[in-house]
mmCIF file of C-alpha atoms in Angstrom:
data_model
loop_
_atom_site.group_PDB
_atom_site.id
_atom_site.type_symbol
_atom_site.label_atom_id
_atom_site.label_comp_id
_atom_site.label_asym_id
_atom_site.label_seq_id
_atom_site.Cartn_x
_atom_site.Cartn_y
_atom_site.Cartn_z
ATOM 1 C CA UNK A 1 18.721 61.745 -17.176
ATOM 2 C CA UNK A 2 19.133 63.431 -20.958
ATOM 3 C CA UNK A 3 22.351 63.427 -20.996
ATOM 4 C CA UNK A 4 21.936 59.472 -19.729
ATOM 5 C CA UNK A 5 20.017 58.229 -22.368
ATOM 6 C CA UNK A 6 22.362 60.314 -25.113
ATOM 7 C CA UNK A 7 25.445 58.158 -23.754
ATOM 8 C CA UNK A 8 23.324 55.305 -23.691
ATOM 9 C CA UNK A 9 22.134 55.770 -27.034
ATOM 10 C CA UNK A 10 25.447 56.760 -28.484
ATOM 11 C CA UNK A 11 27.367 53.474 -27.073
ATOM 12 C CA UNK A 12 24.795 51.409 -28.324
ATOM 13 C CA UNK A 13 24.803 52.353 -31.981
ATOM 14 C CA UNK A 14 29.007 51.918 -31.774
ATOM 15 C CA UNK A 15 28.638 48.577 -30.091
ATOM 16 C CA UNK A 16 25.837 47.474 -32.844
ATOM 17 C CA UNK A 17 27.854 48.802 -35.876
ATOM 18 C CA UNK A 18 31.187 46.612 -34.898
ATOM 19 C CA UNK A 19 29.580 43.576 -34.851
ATOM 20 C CA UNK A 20 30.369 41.249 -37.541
ATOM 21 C CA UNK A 21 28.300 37.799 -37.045
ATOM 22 C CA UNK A 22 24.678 36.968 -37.082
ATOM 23 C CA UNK A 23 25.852 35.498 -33.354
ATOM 24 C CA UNK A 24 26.808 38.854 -31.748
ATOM 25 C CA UNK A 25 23.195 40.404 -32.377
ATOM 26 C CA UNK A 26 21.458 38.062 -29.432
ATOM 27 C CA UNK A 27 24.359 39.154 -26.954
ATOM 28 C CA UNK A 28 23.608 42.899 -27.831
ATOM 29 C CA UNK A 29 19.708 42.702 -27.824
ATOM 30 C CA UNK A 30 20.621 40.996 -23.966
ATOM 31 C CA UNK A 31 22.851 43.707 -22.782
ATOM 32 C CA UNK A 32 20.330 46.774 -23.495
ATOM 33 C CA UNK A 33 17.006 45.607 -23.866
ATOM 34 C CA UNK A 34 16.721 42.165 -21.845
ATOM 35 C CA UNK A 35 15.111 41.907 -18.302
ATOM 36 C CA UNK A 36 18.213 43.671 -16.648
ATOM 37 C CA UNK A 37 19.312 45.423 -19.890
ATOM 38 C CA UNK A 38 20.709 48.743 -19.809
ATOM 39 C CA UNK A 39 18.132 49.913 -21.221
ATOM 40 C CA UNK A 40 15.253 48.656 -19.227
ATOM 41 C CA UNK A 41 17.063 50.191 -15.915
ATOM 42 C CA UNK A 42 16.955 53.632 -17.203
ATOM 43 C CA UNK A 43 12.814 53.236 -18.545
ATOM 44 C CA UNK A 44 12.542 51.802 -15.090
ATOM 45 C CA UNK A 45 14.031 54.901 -12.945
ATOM 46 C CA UNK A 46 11.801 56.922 -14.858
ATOM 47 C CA UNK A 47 9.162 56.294 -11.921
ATOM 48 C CA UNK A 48 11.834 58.025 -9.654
ATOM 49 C CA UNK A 49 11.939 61.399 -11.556
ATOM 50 C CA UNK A 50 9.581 64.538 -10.432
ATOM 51 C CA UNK A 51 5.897 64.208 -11.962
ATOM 52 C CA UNK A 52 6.581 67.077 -14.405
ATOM 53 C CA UNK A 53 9.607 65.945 -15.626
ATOM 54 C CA UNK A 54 8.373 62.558 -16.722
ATOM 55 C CA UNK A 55 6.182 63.403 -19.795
ATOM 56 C CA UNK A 56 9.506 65.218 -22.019
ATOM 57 C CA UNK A 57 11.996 62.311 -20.203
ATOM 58 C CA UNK A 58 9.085 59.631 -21.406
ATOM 59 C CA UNK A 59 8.798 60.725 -25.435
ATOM 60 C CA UNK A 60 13.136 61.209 -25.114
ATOM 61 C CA UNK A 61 13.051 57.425 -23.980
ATOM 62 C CA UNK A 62 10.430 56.238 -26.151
ATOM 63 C CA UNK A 63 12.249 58.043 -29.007
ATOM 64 C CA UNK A 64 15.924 55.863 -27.745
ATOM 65 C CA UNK A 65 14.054 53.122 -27.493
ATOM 66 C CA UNK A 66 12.322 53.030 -31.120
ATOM 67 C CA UNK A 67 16.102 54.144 -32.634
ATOM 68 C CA UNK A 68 18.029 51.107 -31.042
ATOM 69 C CA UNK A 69 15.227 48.829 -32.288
ATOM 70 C CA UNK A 70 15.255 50.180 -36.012
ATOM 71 C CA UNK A 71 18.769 50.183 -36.124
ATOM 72 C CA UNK A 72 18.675 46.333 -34.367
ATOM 73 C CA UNK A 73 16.390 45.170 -37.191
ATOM 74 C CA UNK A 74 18.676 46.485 -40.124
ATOM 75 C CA UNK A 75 21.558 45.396 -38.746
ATOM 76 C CA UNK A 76 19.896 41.872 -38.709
ATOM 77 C CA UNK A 77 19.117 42.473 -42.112
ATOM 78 C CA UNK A 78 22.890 42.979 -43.016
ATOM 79 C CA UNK A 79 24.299 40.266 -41.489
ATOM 80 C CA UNK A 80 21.316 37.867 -42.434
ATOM 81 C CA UNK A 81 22.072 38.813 -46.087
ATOM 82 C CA UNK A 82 25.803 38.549 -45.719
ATOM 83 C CA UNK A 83 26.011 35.262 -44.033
ATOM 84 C CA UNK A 84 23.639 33.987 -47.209
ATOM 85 C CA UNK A 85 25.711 35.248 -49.882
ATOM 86 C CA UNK A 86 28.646 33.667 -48.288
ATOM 87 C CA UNK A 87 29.525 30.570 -50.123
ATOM 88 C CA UNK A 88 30.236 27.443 -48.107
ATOM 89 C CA UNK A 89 32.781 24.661 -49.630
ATOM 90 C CA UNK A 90 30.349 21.141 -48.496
ATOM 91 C CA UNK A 91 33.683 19.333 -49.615
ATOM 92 C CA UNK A 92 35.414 20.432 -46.908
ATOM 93 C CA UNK A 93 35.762 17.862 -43.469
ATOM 94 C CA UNK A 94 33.395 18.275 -41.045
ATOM 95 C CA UNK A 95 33.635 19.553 -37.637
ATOM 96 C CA UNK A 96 34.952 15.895 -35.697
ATOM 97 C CA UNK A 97 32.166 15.146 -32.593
ATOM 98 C CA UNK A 98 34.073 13.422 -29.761
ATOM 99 C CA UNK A 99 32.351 10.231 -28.676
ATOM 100 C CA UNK A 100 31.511 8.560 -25.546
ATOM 101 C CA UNK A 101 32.947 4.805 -25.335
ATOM 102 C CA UNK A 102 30.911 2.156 -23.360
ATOM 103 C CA UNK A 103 32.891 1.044 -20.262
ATOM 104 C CA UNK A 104 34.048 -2.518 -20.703
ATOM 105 C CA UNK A 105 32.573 -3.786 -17.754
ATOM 106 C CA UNK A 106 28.933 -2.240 -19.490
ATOM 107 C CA UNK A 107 29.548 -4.203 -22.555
ATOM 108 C CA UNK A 108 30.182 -7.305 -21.246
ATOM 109 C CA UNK A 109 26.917 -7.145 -18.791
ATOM 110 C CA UNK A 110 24.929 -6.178 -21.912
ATOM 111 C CA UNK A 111 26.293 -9.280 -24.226
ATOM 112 C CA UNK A 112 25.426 -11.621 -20.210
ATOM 113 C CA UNK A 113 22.096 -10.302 -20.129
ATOM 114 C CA UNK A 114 21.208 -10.953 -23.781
ATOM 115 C CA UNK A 115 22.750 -13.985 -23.201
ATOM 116 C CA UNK A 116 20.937 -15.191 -20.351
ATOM 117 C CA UNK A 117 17.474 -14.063 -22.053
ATOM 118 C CA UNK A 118 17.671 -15.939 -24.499
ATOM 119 C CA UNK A 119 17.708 -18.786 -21.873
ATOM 120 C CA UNK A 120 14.670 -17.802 -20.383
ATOM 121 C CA UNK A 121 16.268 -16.200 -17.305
ATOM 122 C CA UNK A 122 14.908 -12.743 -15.843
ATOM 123 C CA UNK A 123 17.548 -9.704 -15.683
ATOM 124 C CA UNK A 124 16.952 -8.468 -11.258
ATOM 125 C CA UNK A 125 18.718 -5.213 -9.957
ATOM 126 C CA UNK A 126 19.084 -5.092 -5.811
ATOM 127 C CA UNK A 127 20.188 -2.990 -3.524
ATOM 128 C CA UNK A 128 23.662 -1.764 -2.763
ATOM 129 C CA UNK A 129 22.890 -1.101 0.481
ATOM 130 C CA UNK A 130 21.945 -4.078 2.312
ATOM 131 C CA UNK A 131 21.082 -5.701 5.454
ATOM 132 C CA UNK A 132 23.014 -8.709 7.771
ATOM 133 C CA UNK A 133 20.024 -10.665 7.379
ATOM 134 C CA UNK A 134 19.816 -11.015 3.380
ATOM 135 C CA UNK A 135 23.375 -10.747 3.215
ATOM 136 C CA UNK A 136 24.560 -13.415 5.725
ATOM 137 C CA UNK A 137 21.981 -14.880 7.560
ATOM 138 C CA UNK A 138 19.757 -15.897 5.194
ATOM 139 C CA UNK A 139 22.341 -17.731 3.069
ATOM 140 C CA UNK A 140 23.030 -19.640 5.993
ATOM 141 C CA UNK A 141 26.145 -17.375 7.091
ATOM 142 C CA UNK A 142 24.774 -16.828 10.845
ATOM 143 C CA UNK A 143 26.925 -14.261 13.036
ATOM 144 C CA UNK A 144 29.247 -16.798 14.631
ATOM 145 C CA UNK A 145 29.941 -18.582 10.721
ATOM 146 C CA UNK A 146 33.833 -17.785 10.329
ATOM 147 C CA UNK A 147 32.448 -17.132 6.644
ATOM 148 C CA UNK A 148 32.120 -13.545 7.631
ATOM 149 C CA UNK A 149 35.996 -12.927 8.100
ATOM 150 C CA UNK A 150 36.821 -13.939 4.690
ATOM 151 C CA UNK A 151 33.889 -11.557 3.181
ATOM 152 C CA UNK A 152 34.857 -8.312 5.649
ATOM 153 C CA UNK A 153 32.815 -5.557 4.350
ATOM 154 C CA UNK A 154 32.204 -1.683 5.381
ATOM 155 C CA UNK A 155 29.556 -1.242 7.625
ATOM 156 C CA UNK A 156 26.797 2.022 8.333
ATOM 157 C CA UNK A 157 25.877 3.505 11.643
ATOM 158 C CA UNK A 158 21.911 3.680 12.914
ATOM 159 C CA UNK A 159 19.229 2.154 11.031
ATOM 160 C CA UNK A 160 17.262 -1.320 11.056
ATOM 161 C CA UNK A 161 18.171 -3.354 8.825
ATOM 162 C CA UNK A 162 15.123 -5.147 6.456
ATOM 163 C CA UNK A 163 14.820 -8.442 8.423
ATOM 164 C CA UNK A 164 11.728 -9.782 6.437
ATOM 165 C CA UNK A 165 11.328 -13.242 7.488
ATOM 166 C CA UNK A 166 14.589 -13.309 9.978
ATOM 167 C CA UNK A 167 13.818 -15.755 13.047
ATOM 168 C CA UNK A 168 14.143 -14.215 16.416
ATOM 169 C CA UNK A 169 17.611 -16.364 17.341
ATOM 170 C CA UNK A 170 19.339 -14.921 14.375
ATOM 171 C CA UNK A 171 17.589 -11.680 14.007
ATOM 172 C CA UNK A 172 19.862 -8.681 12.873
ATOM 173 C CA UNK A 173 19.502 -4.598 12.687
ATOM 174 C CA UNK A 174 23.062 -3.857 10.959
ATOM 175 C CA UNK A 175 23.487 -2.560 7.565
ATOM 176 C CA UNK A 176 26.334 -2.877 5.311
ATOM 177 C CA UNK A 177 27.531 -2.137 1.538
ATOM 178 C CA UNK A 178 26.727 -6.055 -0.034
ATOM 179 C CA UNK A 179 29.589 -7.741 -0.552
ATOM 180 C CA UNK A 180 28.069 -10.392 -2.988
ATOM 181 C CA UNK A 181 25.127 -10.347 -5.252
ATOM 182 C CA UNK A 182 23.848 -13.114 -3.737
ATOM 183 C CA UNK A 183 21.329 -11.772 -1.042
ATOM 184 C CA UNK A 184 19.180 -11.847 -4.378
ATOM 185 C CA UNK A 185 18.382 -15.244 -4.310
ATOM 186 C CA UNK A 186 16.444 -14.970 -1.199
ATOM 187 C CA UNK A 187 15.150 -11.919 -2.174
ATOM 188 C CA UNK A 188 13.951 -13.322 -5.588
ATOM 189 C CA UNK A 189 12.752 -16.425 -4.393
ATOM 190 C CA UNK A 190 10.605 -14.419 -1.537
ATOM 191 C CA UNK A 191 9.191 -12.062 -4.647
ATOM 192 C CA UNK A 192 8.575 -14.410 -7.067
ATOM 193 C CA UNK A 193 8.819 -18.172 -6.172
ATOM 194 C CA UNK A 194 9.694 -21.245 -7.913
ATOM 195 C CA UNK A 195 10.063 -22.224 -10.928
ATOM 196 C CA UNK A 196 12.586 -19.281 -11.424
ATOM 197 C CA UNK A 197 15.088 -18.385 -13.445
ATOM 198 C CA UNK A 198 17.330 -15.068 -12.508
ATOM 199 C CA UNK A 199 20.844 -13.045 -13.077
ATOM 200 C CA UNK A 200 21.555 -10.690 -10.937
ATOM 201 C CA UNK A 201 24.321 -8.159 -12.417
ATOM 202 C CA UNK A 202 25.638 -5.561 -9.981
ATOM 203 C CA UNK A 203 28.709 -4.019 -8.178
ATOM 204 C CA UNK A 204 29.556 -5.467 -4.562
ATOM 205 C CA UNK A 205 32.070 -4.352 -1.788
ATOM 206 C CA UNK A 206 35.016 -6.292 0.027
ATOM 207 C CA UNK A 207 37.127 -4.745 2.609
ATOM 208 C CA UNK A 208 40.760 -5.421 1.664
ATOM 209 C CA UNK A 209 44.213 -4.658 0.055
ATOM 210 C CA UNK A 210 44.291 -3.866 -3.855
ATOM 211 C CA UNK A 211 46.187 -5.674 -6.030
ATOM 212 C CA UNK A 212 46.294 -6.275 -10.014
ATOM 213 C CA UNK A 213 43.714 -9.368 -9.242
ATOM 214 C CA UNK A 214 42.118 -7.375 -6.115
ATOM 215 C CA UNK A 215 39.908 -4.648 -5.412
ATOM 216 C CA UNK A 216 37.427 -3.230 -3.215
ATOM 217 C CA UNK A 217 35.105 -2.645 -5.439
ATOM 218 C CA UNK A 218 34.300 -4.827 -8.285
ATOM 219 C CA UNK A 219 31.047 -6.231 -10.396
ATOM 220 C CA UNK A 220 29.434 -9.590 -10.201
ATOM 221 C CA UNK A 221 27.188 -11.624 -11.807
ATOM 222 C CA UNK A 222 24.453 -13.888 -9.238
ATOM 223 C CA UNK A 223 22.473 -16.656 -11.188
ATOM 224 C CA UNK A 224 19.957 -19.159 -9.779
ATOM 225 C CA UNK A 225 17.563 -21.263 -11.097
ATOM 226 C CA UNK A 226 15.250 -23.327 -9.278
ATOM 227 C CA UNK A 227 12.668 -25.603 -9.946
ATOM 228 C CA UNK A 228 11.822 -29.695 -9.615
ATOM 229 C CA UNK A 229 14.383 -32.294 -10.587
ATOM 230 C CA UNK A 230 17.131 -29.579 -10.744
ATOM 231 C CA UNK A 231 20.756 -31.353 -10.592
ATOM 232 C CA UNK A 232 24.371 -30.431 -11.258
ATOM 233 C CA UNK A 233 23.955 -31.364 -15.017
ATOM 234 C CA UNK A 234 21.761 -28.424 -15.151
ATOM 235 C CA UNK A 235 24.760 -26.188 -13.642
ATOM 236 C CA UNK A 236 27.170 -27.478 -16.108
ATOM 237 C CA UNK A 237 25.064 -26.818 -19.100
ATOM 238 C CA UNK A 238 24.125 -22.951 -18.704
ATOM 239 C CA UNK A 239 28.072 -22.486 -17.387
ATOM 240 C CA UNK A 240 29.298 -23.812 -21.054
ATOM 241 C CA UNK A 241 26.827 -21.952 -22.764
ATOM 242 C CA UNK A 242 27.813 -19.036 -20.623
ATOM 243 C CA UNK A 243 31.434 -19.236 -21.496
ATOM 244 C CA UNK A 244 31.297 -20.136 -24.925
ATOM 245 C CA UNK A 245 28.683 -17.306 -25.637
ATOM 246 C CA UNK A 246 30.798 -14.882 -24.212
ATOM 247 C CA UNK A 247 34.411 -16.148 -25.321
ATOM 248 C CA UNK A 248 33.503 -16.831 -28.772
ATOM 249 C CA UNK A 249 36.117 -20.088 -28.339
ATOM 250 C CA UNK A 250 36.386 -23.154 -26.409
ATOM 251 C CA UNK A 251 37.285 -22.401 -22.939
ATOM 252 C CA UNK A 252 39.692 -24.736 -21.185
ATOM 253 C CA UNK A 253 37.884 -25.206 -17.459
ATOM 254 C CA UNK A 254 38.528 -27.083 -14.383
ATOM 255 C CA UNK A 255 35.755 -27.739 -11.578
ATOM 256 C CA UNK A 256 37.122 -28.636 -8.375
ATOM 257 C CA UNK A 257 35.260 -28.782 -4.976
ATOM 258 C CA UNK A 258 34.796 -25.374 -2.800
ATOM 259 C CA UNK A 259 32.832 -24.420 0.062
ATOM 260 C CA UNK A 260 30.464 -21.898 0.111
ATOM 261 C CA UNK A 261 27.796 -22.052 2.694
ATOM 262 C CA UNK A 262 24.867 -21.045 0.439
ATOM 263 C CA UNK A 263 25.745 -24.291 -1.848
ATOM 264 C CA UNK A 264 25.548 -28.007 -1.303
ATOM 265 C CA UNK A 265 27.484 -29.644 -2.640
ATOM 266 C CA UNK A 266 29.584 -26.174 -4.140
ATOM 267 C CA UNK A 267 32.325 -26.369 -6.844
ATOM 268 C CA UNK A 268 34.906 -23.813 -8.412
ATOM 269 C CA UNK A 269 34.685 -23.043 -11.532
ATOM 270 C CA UNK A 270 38.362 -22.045 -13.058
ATOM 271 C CA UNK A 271 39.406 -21.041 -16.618
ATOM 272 C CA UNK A 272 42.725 -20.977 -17.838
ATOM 273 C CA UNK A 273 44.355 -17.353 -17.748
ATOM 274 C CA UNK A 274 44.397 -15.586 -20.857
ATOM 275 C CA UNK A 275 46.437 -13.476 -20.065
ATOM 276 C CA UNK A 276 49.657 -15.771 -19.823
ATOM 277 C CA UNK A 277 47.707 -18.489 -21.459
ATOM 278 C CA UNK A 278 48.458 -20.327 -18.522
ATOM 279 C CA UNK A 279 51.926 -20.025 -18.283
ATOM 280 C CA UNK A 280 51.918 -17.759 -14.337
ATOM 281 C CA UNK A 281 51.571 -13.839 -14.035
ATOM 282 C CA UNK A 282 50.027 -11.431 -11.891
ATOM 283 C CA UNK A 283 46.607 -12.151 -12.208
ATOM 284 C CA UNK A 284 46.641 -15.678 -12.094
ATOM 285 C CA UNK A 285 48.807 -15.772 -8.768
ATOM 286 C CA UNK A 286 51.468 -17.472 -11.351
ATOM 287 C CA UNK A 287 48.975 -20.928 -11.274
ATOM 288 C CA UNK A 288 47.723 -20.260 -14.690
ATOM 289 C CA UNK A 289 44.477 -20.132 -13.602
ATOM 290 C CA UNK A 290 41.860 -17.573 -12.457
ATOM 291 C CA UNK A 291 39.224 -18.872 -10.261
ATOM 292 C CA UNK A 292 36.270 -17.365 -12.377
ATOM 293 C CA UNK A 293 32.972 -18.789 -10.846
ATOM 294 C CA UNK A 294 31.814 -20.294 -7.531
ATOM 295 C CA UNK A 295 28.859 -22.332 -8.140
ATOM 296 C CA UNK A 296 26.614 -25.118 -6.770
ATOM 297 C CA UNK A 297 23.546 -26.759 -6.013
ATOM 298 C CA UNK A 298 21.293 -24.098 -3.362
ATOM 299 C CA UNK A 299 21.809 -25.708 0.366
ATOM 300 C CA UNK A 300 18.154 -26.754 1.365
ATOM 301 C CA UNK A 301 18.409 -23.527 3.835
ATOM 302 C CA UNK A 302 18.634 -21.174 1.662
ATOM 303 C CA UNK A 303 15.214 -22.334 -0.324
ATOM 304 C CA UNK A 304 13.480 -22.305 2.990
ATOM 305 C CA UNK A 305 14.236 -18.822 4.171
ATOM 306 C CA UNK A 306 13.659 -17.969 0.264
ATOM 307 C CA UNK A 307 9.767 -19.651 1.556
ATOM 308 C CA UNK A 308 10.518 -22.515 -0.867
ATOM 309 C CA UNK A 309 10.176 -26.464 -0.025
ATOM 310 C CA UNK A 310 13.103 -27.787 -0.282
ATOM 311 C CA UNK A 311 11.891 -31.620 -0.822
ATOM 312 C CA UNK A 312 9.802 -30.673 -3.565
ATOM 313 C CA UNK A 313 12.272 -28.382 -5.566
ATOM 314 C CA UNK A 314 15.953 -27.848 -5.395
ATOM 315 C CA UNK A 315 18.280 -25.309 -7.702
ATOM 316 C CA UNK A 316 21.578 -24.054 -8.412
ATOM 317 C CA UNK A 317 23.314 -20.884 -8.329
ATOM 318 C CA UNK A 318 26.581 -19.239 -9.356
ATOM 319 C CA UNK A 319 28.372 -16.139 -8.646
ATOM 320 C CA UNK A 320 30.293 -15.211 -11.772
ATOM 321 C CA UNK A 321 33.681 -12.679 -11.366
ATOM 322 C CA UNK A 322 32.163 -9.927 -13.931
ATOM 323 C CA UNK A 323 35.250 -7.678 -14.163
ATOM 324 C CA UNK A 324 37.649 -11.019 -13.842
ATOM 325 C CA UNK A 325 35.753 -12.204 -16.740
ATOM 326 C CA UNK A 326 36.125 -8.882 -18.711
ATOM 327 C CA UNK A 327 39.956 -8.898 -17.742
ATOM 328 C CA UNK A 328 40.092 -12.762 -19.253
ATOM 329 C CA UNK A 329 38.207 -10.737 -22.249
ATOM 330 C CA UNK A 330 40.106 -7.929 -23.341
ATOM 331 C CA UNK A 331 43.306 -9.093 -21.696
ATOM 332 C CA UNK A 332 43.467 -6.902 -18.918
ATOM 333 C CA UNK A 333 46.408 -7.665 -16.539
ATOM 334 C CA UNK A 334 45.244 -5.081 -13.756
ATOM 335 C CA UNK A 335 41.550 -4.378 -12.162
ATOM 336 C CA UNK A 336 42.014 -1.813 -11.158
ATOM 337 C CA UNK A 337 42.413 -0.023 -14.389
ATOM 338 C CA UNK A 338 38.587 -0.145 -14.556
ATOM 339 C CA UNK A 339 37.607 2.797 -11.579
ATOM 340 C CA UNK A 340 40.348 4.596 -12.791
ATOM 341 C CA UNK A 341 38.519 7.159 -14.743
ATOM 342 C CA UNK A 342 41.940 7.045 -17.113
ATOM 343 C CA UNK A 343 40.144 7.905 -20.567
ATOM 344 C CA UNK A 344 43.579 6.502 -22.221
ATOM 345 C CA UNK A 345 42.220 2.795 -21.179
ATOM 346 C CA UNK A 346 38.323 3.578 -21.469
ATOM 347 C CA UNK A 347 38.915 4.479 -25.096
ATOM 348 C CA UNK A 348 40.105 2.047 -26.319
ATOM 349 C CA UNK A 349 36.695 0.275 -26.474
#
């Protein structure tokens, strides 16, 4: 055990005298005299040696101990004084701190919802992970609607879904990743009730084949407003204020008819690609367009299973293309740049 703590004391001392920054010191003071130190062991298997041993082994251990500390403290002294006497140029350049960038989708849904607030509609979140009932059923998609082959979606084992308010006839227990933001219209209207005015920003699912227009996973924007005397001038109104708030320009549009089941009568809502500036390419299918936003006034069903009265009030609502609109944007000619993870592209804003 003597000749122990002599090594230990020895190796110490030559570890402490070759350091050389203030930095080193905490890494030392660790390695012999923190909770596992060196150090510490040996005081520690003093309990192990015989009872008459202990008192000489104690005062050589106490006597380490107090050396390694003393020459600890001076050696802080040193390089404390050292590292102020050294002179530092302030002219030189910094040290460069690498910066996050926003995701473009992100900035665009924080310029919608500042947008929309300032009309007086409430920013809603909702769930992912949704049920038949809010995602089909009660926007008048019922299982047998041929609506449901055109929005195939990935669907979970075991569970019951969250029928609130689903009639017996068209009750179902299925769950399933959303694959619009729409189910928060019911879900709003149920919560909060008319007069109401709501976007609903959030990523959705569709399962099919990727393309530079097409993906699997994308954002959306659901927006609804309902109250009395509601009418398709309404609709038009908050879709050019939309546009033009976001686009900074004038927006060439075309609204043409288009069936959605939760929408009578429903419209499409297209914008000339920016892209080719409506000349044909990838993204516009070579039309020169890119259908941008479905839209239209709420079908009377719809308010009901929302618990509304559809004779006294009526609404509209609109699903806007969120990462179409930030291709259209930033000029984007393929979505799915944005789950890349490619920090090349994500820079770059």
């Amino acid at each position: 055990m003597i000749d122990k703590l002599q090594e230990l004391k020895k190796r110490a001392l030559a570890e402490l005298s070759g350091l050389e920054l203030p930095e080193h010191l905490r890494a030392w003071e660790i390695k012999f005299f923190g909770r596992k130190g060196e150090l510490t062991k040996v005081l520690k298997s003093l309990q192990e040696v015989a009872q008459e041993e202990k008192p000489r082994l104690g005062l050589l251990a106490n006597q380490v101990k107090g050396e390694l500390k003393a020459a600890f403290k001076a050696c802080q002294q040193k390089l404390g004084s050292g590292l102020k006497s050294r002179k530092i140029d302030v002219t030189l350049p910094g040290i460069k701190v690498n910066r996050g960038h926003w995701h473009p989708i992100s900035i665009i849904q924080k310029e919608l919802e500042d947008l929309f607030k300032s009309m007086g509609f409430m920013v809603l979140d909702g769930p992912e992970l949704e049920s038949e009932y809010f995602n089909f059923e009660a926007l008048n998609i019922p299982a047998w609607h041929p609506a449901r082959d055109i929005q195939d979606t990935f669907y979970l084992k075991g569970g019951d879904g969250d029928n609130q308010s689903a009639s017996s006839s068209l009750r179902r227990d299925g769950w399933l990743l959303r694959t619009h933001t729409s189910p928060m219209q019911v879900r709003a209207l149920l919560k909060y009730g008319p007069p109401l005015r709501a976007v609903v920003p959030g990523r959705v699912f569709r399962y099919e084949s990727t393309d530079a227009s097409h993906e699997h996973t994308f954002y959306q924007v659901e927006g609804l407003m309902v109250d009395k005397g509601i009418n398709i001038a309404h609709l038009i109104a908050v879709m050019k204020e939309l546009l033009g708030g976001i686009f900074k320009r004038e927006v060439e549009i075309r609204l043409r008819p288009g069936y959605f089941p939760f929408v009578e009568p429903g419209f499409e809502l297209d914008i000339k690609c920016f892209i080719c500036d409506g000349q044909g390419c990838s993204v516009c299918k070579q039309s020169g367009w890119v259908e941008l936003l479905p839209c239209g006034l709420i079908h009377p069903r719809v308010l009901e299973y929302g618990g509304v009265d559809s004779k006294e009030y009526s609404g509209f609502a609109f699903g806007l293309g969120l990462s179409r609109l930030v291709m259209m944007k930033y000029h984007i000619d393929d979505i799915r740049l944005f789950l890349s993870g490619d920090l090349r592209f994500l820079e770059q804003f």
